[in-house]
Amino acid sequence: MADRLFSFSANRRLVAGLLVNLLSSICIVFINKWIYVHYGFPNMTLTLIHFVVTWLGLYVCQKMDIFSPKSLPVRRIVWLALSFCGFVAFTNLSLQNNSIGTYQLAKAMTTPVIILIQSTYYKKTFSTKIKLTLVPITLGVILNSYYDVRFNLLGTVFASLGVLVTSLYQVWVGAKQHELQVNSMQLLYYQAPLSSGFLLCVVPFFEPLTGDGGIFGPWSLPALVTVLFSGVVAFLVNLSIYWIIGNTSAVTYNMFGHFKFCITLIGGYLLFHDPLSLNQAFGILCTLAGILSYTHFKLVEQEEGKSRLAQRP
C-alpha cells in the first residue's frame, strides 16, 4: 500500500513538472521571437538575463527552504555550465535567424543525436523498438514544418550547433545529477551563476554596449518589462528541464518536446484559426503515434526490468 501511494505521488509530481515545462516552453518561444522582431534586443544579453533571473529565482527558493544547497566542486560542472551557455545562445540565435518551422525542424534532430551520444560514449543501449519510434516522430515534424521551412546559411549553422550543444547539455544534465548525487535545484543553483559569469565575459565582444540596439541603449519600458517577463519564464523552463531529465531521461524529455510541438500547432489552429493543411494534420498524427509508441515500449521495458530484479535471489 505504501509503495502504491509513493508511486502515485511520484507520478503526480512528474505530471506537474511536465505541465510546467509544456506551458513555459511554448510561452518562451513566442516571447523571445516577439522581443527579437519588435524590440531588436541583443541575443546574448537576453540569454545572460535569463541566467541571472534563473539564479535569483533559485536563491529565493533556497531562502524559502524549498531546497538545501549542496557544495559542489566547480571543476566538476564547468563543461555543463559552458554547454548551458551554448544551448541557450545557439537556440536563441537559431530562433532569431530562422523561421519557426526551420527552428522546430532542427530541434527534432536532437533526439537521434542524443541516442547516438549515449550509445557511443556512455555505452547505453536502446532497443530496436525504441529506435524505430524516431521514424514517425521525425517524419511528423518534417511534415509539420514543411510549409514554414526557409533555410539560410547563417541560420543553418546556428541550428546545427544548437542541436549538437543541446544534445550534449541534456545528456550531461542527467549524468551530473546522478554522478554528484544532487537534485535539479541543487545542480542548477551552482551552474546558473557560473554560466552567467562565462557569458558576461564574452558579451561585450559580440554586442554593442551603448546606442540603438546596445545593452545599455534607450530601451522602452514595455521592452524592459517583456525582457524581465521572459527571464521569469526562462527560470521555469530551465528548472523543469533539469527536473524532468533527472527523473526520467534526456530521450524522454525530447519525446515530450515533440509532443509540445504538436500541441502548439493544434492550439494555434483551435484558438487562433491558423491554417492547418492535410499534410500538417497527418504529420501531427505521425508524431503523436511515435510518442505513444515510445511511451508504451518504455513502460513495457521498465516493467520487464522490475520483474527481472524481483526474480533475482
Short mmCIF file of C-alpha atoms in Angstrom, two decimals:
data_model
loop_
_atom_site.label_atom_id
_atom_site.label_comp_id
_atom_site.label_asym_id
_atom_site.label_seq_id
_atom_site.Cartn_x
_atom_site.Cartn_y
_atom_site.Cartn_z
CA MET A 1 0.00 0.00 0.00
CA ALA A 2 2.82 2.40 0.90
CA ASP A 3 4.63 1.62 -2.37
CA ARG A 4 1.45 2.31 -4.31
CA LEU A 5 0.95 5.68 -2.59
CA PHE A 6 4.59 6.63 -3.21
CA SER A 7 4.24 5.70 -6.89
CA PHE A 8 1.07 7.80 -7.20
CA SER A 9 2.76 10.78 -5.55
CA ALA A 10 5.82 10.46 -7.81
CA ASN A 11 3.65 10.25 -10.93
CA ARG A 12 1.68 13.31 -9.83
CA ARG A 13 4.89 15.31 -9.40
CA LEU A 14 6.12 14.15 -12.80
CA VAL A 15 2.86 15.24 -14.46
CA ALA A 16 3.10 18.62 -12.72
CA GLY A 17 6.68 19.07 -13.92
CA LEU A 18 5.72 18.14 -17.49
CA LEU A 19 2.80 20.58 -17.41
CA VAL A 20 5.02 23.45 -16.18
CA ASN A 21 7.55 22.68 -18.91
CA LEU A 22 4.82 22.45 -21.55
CA LEU A 23 3.34 25.87 -20.77
CA SER A 24 6.62 27.69 -20.13
CA SER A 25 8.41 26.25 -23.20
CA ILE A 26 5.63 27.25 -25.59
CA CYS A 27 5.45 30.67 -23.96
CA ILE A 28 9.22 31.35 -24.13
CA VAL A 29 9.42 30.64 -27.88
CA PHE A 30 6.82 33.26 -28.76
CA ILE A 31 8.07 35.81 -26.19
CA ASN A 32 11.67 35.58 -27.44
CA LYS A 33 10.57 35.83 -31.08
CA TRP A 34 8.48 38.91 -30.17
CA ILE A 35 11.49 40.51 -28.42
CA TYR A 36 13.77 39.90 -31.42
CA VAL A 37 11.26 41.10 -34.02
CA HIS A 38 9.67 44.09 -32.25
CA TYR A 39 12.46 45.35 -29.97
CA GLY A 40 15.69 44.06 -31.55
CA PHE A 41 17.05 43.18 -28.11
CA PRO A 42 20.59 41.66 -28.31
CA ASN A 43 20.57 37.86 -28.15
CA MET A 44 23.46 37.15 -25.77
CA THR A 45 22.33 39.85 -23.35
CA LEU A 46 18.87 38.29 -23.28
CA THR A 47 20.46 34.92 -22.55
CA LEU A 48 22.54 36.47 -19.73
CA ILE A 49 19.40 38.00 -18.22
CA HIS A 50 17.73 34.58 -18.33
CA PHE A 51 20.67 33.06 -16.44
CA VAL A 52 20.69 35.78 -13.79
CA VAL A 53 16.92 35.61 -13.23
CA THR A 54 17.18 31.80 -13.00
CA TRP A 55 19.82 32.10 -10.27
CA LEU A 56 17.82 34.78 -8.41
CA GLY A 57 14.73 32.56 -8.57
CA LEU A 58 16.69 29.66 -7.09
CA TYR A 59 18.16 31.96 -4.43
CA VAL A 60 14.64 32.91 -3.36
CA CYS A 61 13.62 29.23 -3.34
CA GLN A 62 16.63 28.42 -1.16
CA LYS A 63 15.76 31.19 1.29
CA MET A 64 12.23 29.81 1.47
CA ASP A 65 13.72 26.38 2.41
CA ILE A 66 12.34 24.76 -0.74
CA PHE A 67 15.73 23.07 -1.19
CA SER A 68 19.10 22.94 0.59
CA PRO A 69 22.23 23.89 -1.41
CA LYS A 70 24.97 21.29 -1.69
CA SER A 71 28.60 22.32 -2.07
CA LEU A 72 29.91 21.26 -5.49
CA PRO A 73 33.45 21.47 -6.91
CA VAL A 74 33.46 23.98 -9.77
CA ARG A 75 35.69 21.83 -11.97
CA ARG A 76 33.01 19.10 -11.97
CA ILE A 77 30.39 21.37 -13.55
CA VAL A 78 32.47 23.67 -15.80
CA TRP A 79 31.60 21.82 -19.01
CA LEU A 80 27.96 21.65 -18.03
CA ALA A 81 27.94 25.43 -17.46
CA LEU A 82 29.62 26.06 -20.83
CA SER A 83 27.19 23.76 -22.64
CA PHE A 84 24.32 25.58 -20.89
CA CYS A 85 25.58 28.86 -22.41
CA GLY A 86 25.84 27.26 -25.83
CA PHE A 87 22.48 25.54 -25.52
CA VAL A 88 20.53 28.73 -24.81
CA ALA A 89 22.62 31.06 -27.00
CA PHE A 90 22.60 28.87 -30.13
CA THR A 91 18.92 28.01 -29.66
CA ASN A 92 18.05 31.71 -29.44
CA LEU A 93 20.28 32.52 -32.43
CA SER A 94 18.56 29.76 -34.40
CA LEU A 95 15.18 31.21 -33.49
CA GLN A 96 16.37 34.71 -34.37
CA ASN A 97 17.76 33.75 -37.80
CA ASN A 98 15.24 31.09 -38.85
CA SER A 99 11.52 30.75 -39.27
CA ILE A 100 9.56 28.94 -36.54
CA GLY A 101 9.27 25.89 -38.83
CA THR A 102 13.03 25.67 -39.51
CA TYR A 103 13.72 26.17 -35.81
CA GLN A 104 11.36 23.32 -34.84
CA LEU A 105 12.66 21.04 -37.59
CA ALA A 106 16.24 21.47 -36.31
CA LYS A 107 15.12 20.72 -32.75
CA ALA A 108 13.64 17.41 -33.94
CA MET A 109 17.17 16.22 -34.77
CA THR A 110 18.18 16.48 -31.09
CA THR A 111 16.61 13.13 -30.17
CA PRO A 112 18.63 10.93 -32.60
CA VAL A 113 21.82 12.86 -31.73
CA ILE A 114 21.24 12.18 -28.01
CA ILE A 115 20.73 8.47 -28.70
CA LEU A 116 23.95 8.48 -30.77
CA ILE A 117 25.94 10.20 -27.97
CA GLN A 118 24.59 7.92 -25.25
CA SER A 119 25.17 4.79 -27.35
CA THR A 120 28.70 5.79 -28.39
CA TYR A 121 30.19 7.41 -25.29
CA TYR A 122 28.05 6.15 -22.41
CA LYS A 123 27.53 2.61 -23.78
CA LYS A 124 23.80 2.91 -23.16
CA THR A 125 21.70 0.50 -25.19
CA PHE A 126 18.36 1.24 -26.82
CA SER A 127 16.08 -1.47 -28.14
CA THR A 128 15.22 -1.60 -31.83
CA LYS A 129 11.60 -0.76 -30.98
CA ILE A 130 12.66 2.45 -29.21
CA LYS A 131 14.86 3.46 -32.15
CA LEU A 132 12.07 2.79 -34.66
CA THR A 133 9.75 5.22 -32.84
CA LEU A 134 12.06 8.01 -34.12
CA VAL A 135 10.87 7.35 -37.68
CA PRO A 136 7.23 8.52 -37.36
CA ILE A 137 8.27 11.33 -34.98
CA THR A 138 10.87 12.76 -37.37
CA LEU A 139 8.57 12.28 -40.37
CA GLY A 140 5.77 14.04 -38.50
CA VAL A 141 7.92 17.06 -37.58
CA ILE A 142 9.15 17.35 -41.19
CA LEU A 143 5.57 17.33 -42.50
CA ASN A 144 4.51 19.87 -39.87
CA SER A 145 7.37 22.23 -40.70
CA TYR A 146 7.34 21.78 -44.50
CA TYR A 147 5.43 24.97 -45.34
CA ASP A 148 7.41 27.16 -42.95
CA VAL A 149 10.94 25.94 -43.69
CA ARG A 150 13.29 28.56 -45.16
CA PHE A 151 16.96 27.66 -44.95
CA ASN A 152 19.79 30.20 -44.99
CA LEU A 153 23.50 29.64 -44.39
CA LEU A 154 23.81 31.53 -41.08
CA GLY A 155 20.56 30.09 -39.72
CA THR A 156 21.62 26.56 -40.69
CA VAL A 157 24.99 26.95 -38.93
CA PHE A 158 23.34 28.19 -35.73
CA ALA A 159 20.68 25.45 -35.90
CA SER A 160 23.33 22.71 -36.37
CA LEU A 161 25.46 24.00 -33.49
CA GLY A 162 22.32 24.30 -31.39
CA VAL A 163 21.41 20.64 -31.97
CA LEU A 164 24.91 19.41 -31.07
CA VAL A 165 25.34 21.54 -27.93
CA THR A 166 21.75 20.96 -26.78
CA SER A 167 22.22 17.19 -27.10
CA LEU A 168 25.43 17.28 -25.04
CA TYR A 169 23.84 19.54 -22.45
CA GLN A 170 20.79 17.34 -21.95
CA VAL A 171 22.90 14.19 -21.67
CA TRP A 172 25.18 15.86 -19.10
CA VAL A 173 22.25 17.22 -17.04
CA GLY A 174 21.09 13.69 -16.22
CA ALA A 175 24.62 12.31 -15.88
CA LYS A 176 25.75 15.05 -13.46
CA GLN A 177 22.69 14.71 -11.22
CA HIS A 178 23.43 11.02 -10.75
CA GLU A 179 27.21 11.45 -10.61
CA LEU A 180 27.14 14.24 -7.98
CA GLN A 181 24.07 12.90 -6.15
CA VAL A 182 22.17 16.19 -6.34
CA ASN A 183 18.65 17.16 -7.33
CA SER A 184 17.71 19.57 -10.13
CA MET A 185 17.61 22.69 -7.94
CA GLN A 186 20.93 21.95 -6.24
CA LEU A 187 22.74 21.49 -9.56
CA LEU A 188 21.15 24.47 -11.32
CA TYR A 189 21.82 26.69 -8.26
CA TYR A 190 25.58 26.36 -8.80
CA GLN A 191 25.58 26.04 -12.56
CA ALA A 192 23.45 29.12 -13.44
CA PRO A 193 25.78 31.78 -11.89
CA LEU A 194 28.81 30.02 -13.36
CA SER A 195 27.19 30.16 -16.81
CA SER A 196 26.32 33.83 -16.20
CA GLY A 197 29.97 34.59 -15.45
CA PHE A 198 31.16 32.89 -18.64
CA LEU A 199 28.63 34.75 -20.77
CA LEU A 200 29.35 38.12 -19.08
CA CYS A 201 32.98 37.84 -20.21
CA VAL A 202 32.11 37.43 -23.91
CA VAL A 203 29.01 39.65 -24.32
CA PRO A 204 31.00 42.94 -24.70
CA PHE A 205 32.97 41.42 -27.62
CA PHE A 206 29.88 40.47 -29.65
CA GLU A 207 27.23 43.06 -28.81
CA PRO A 208 27.32 46.90 -28.58
CA LEU A 209 27.19 48.41 -25.12
CA THR A 210 25.52 51.73 -25.95
CA GLY A 211 23.37 53.31 -28.67
CA ASP A 212 20.38 51.83 -30.50
CA GLY A 213 20.32 48.07 -30.01
CA GLY A 214 23.06 48.26 -27.37
CA ILE A 215 22.97 46.61 -23.97
CA PHE A 216 22.59 49.99 -22.23
CA GLY A 217 20.64 51.54 -25.09
CA PRO A 218 17.44 53.60 -24.77
CA TRP A 219 15.05 50.71 -24.23
CA SER A 220 11.36 51.47 -23.73
CA LEU A 221 9.52 50.39 -20.58
CA PRO A 222 7.43 47.77 -22.47
CA ALA A 223 10.66 46.27 -23.88
CA LEU A 224 12.25 46.01 -20.42
CA VAL A 225 9.09 44.53 -18.87
CA THR A 226 8.85 41.96 -21.67
CA VAL A 227 12.53 41.01 -21.27
CA LEU A 228 12.12 40.62 -17.50
CA PHE A 229 9.00 38.51 -18.00
CA SER A 230 10.91 36.30 -20.46
CA GLY A 231 13.53 35.81 -17.72
CA VAL A 232 10.88 34.57 -15.28
CA VAL A 233 9.53 32.16 -17.90
CA ALA A 234 13.09 31.02 -18.68
CA PHE A 235 13.57 30.21 -14.98
CA LEU A 236 10.55 27.88 -15.15
CA VAL A 237 11.84 26.32 -18.38
CA ASN A 238 15.36 25.70 -17.02
CA LEU A 239 14.14 24.30 -13.71
CA SER A 240 11.59 21.98 -15.35
CA ILE A 241 14.19 20.72 -17.88
CA TYR A 242 16.53 19.71 -15.07
CA TRP A 243 13.72 18.14 -13.08
CA ILE A 244 12.28 16.10 -15.97
CA ILE A 245 15.66 14.82 -17.19
CA GLY A 246 16.75 14.00 -13.63
CA ASN A 247 13.57 11.97 -13.04
CA THR A 248 13.30 10.36 -16.49
CA SER A 249 15.96 10.67 -19.23
CA ALA A 250 17.18 13.04 -21.94
CA VAL A 251 15.44 10.95 -24.62
CA THR A 252 12.13 11.00 -22.74
CA TYR A 253 12.40 14.77 -22.36
CA ASN A 254 12.91 15.13 -26.11
CA MET A 255 9.91 12.92 -26.84
CA PHE A 256 7.90 15.29 -24.68
CA GLY A 257 9.36 18.15 -26.72
CA HIS A 258 7.84 16.70 -29.89
CA PHE A 259 4.51 16.45 -28.08
CA LYS A 260 4.78 20.17 -27.20
CA PHE A 261 5.34 20.94 -30.88
CA CYS A 262 2.11 19.17 -31.82
CA ILE A 263 0.19 20.95 -29.05
CA THR A 264 1.49 24.31 -30.31
CA LEU A 265 0.17 23.63 -33.82
CA ILE A 266 -3.17 22.29 -32.62
CA GLY A 267 -3.60 25.22 -30.22
CA GLY A 268 -2.87 27.71 -32.99
CA TYR A 269 -5.49 26.07 -35.19
CA LEU A 270 -8.19 25.87 -32.49
CA LEU A 271 -7.60 29.19 -30.72
CA PHE A 272 -6.33 31.48 -33.45
CA HIS A 273 -7.63 29.71 -36.59
CA ASP A 274 -4.13 29.32 -38.00
CA PRO A 275 -4.14 27.41 -41.31
CA LEU A 276 -3.58 23.67 -40.93
CA SER A 277 -3.06 21.67 -44.11
CA LEU A 278 -3.85 17.99 -44.59
CA ASN A 279 -0.10 17.23 -44.64
CA GLN A 280 0.37 19.01 -41.32
CA ALA A 281 -2.57 17.14 -39.76
CA PHE A 282 -1.04 13.86 -40.96
CA GLY A 283 2.31 14.98 -39.54
CA ILE A 284 0.74 15.62 -36.13
CA LEU A 285 -0.81 12.14 -36.16
CA CYS A 286 2.57 10.60 -37.12
CA THR A 287 4.36 12.43 -34.32
CA LEU A 288 1.75 11.54 -31.72
CA ALA A 289 1.80 7.89 -32.88
CA GLY A 290 5.58 7.81 -32.43
CA ILE A 291 5.35 9.38 -28.96
CA LEU A 292 2.65 6.94 -27.85
CA SER A 293 4.70 4.02 -29.20
CA TYR A 294 7.80 5.22 -27.37
CA THR A 295 5.84 5.61 -24.12
CA HIS A 296 4.33 2.13 -24.48
CA PHE A 297 7.65 0.41 -25.24
CA LYS A 298 9.43 2.32 -22.46
CA LEU A 299 6.82 1.29 -19.87
CA VAL A 300 6.98 -2.33 -21.02
CA GLU A 301 10.79 -2.32 -20.72
CA GLN A 302 10.61 -0.80 -17.23
CA GLU A 303 8.14 -3.44 -16.09
CA GLU A 304 10.33 -6.20 -17.53
CA GLY A 305 13.33 -4.73 -15.73
CA LYS A 306 11.44 -4.68 -12.41
CA SER A 307 10.35 -8.30 -12.94
CA ARG A 308 13.94 -9.43 -13.58
CA LEU A 309 15.12 -7.65 -10.41
CA ALA A 310 12.32 -9.24 -8.38
CA GLN A 311 13.23 -12.72 -9.63
CA ARG A 312 16.87 -12.44 -8.59
CA PRO A 313 17.75 -14.43 -5.47
#
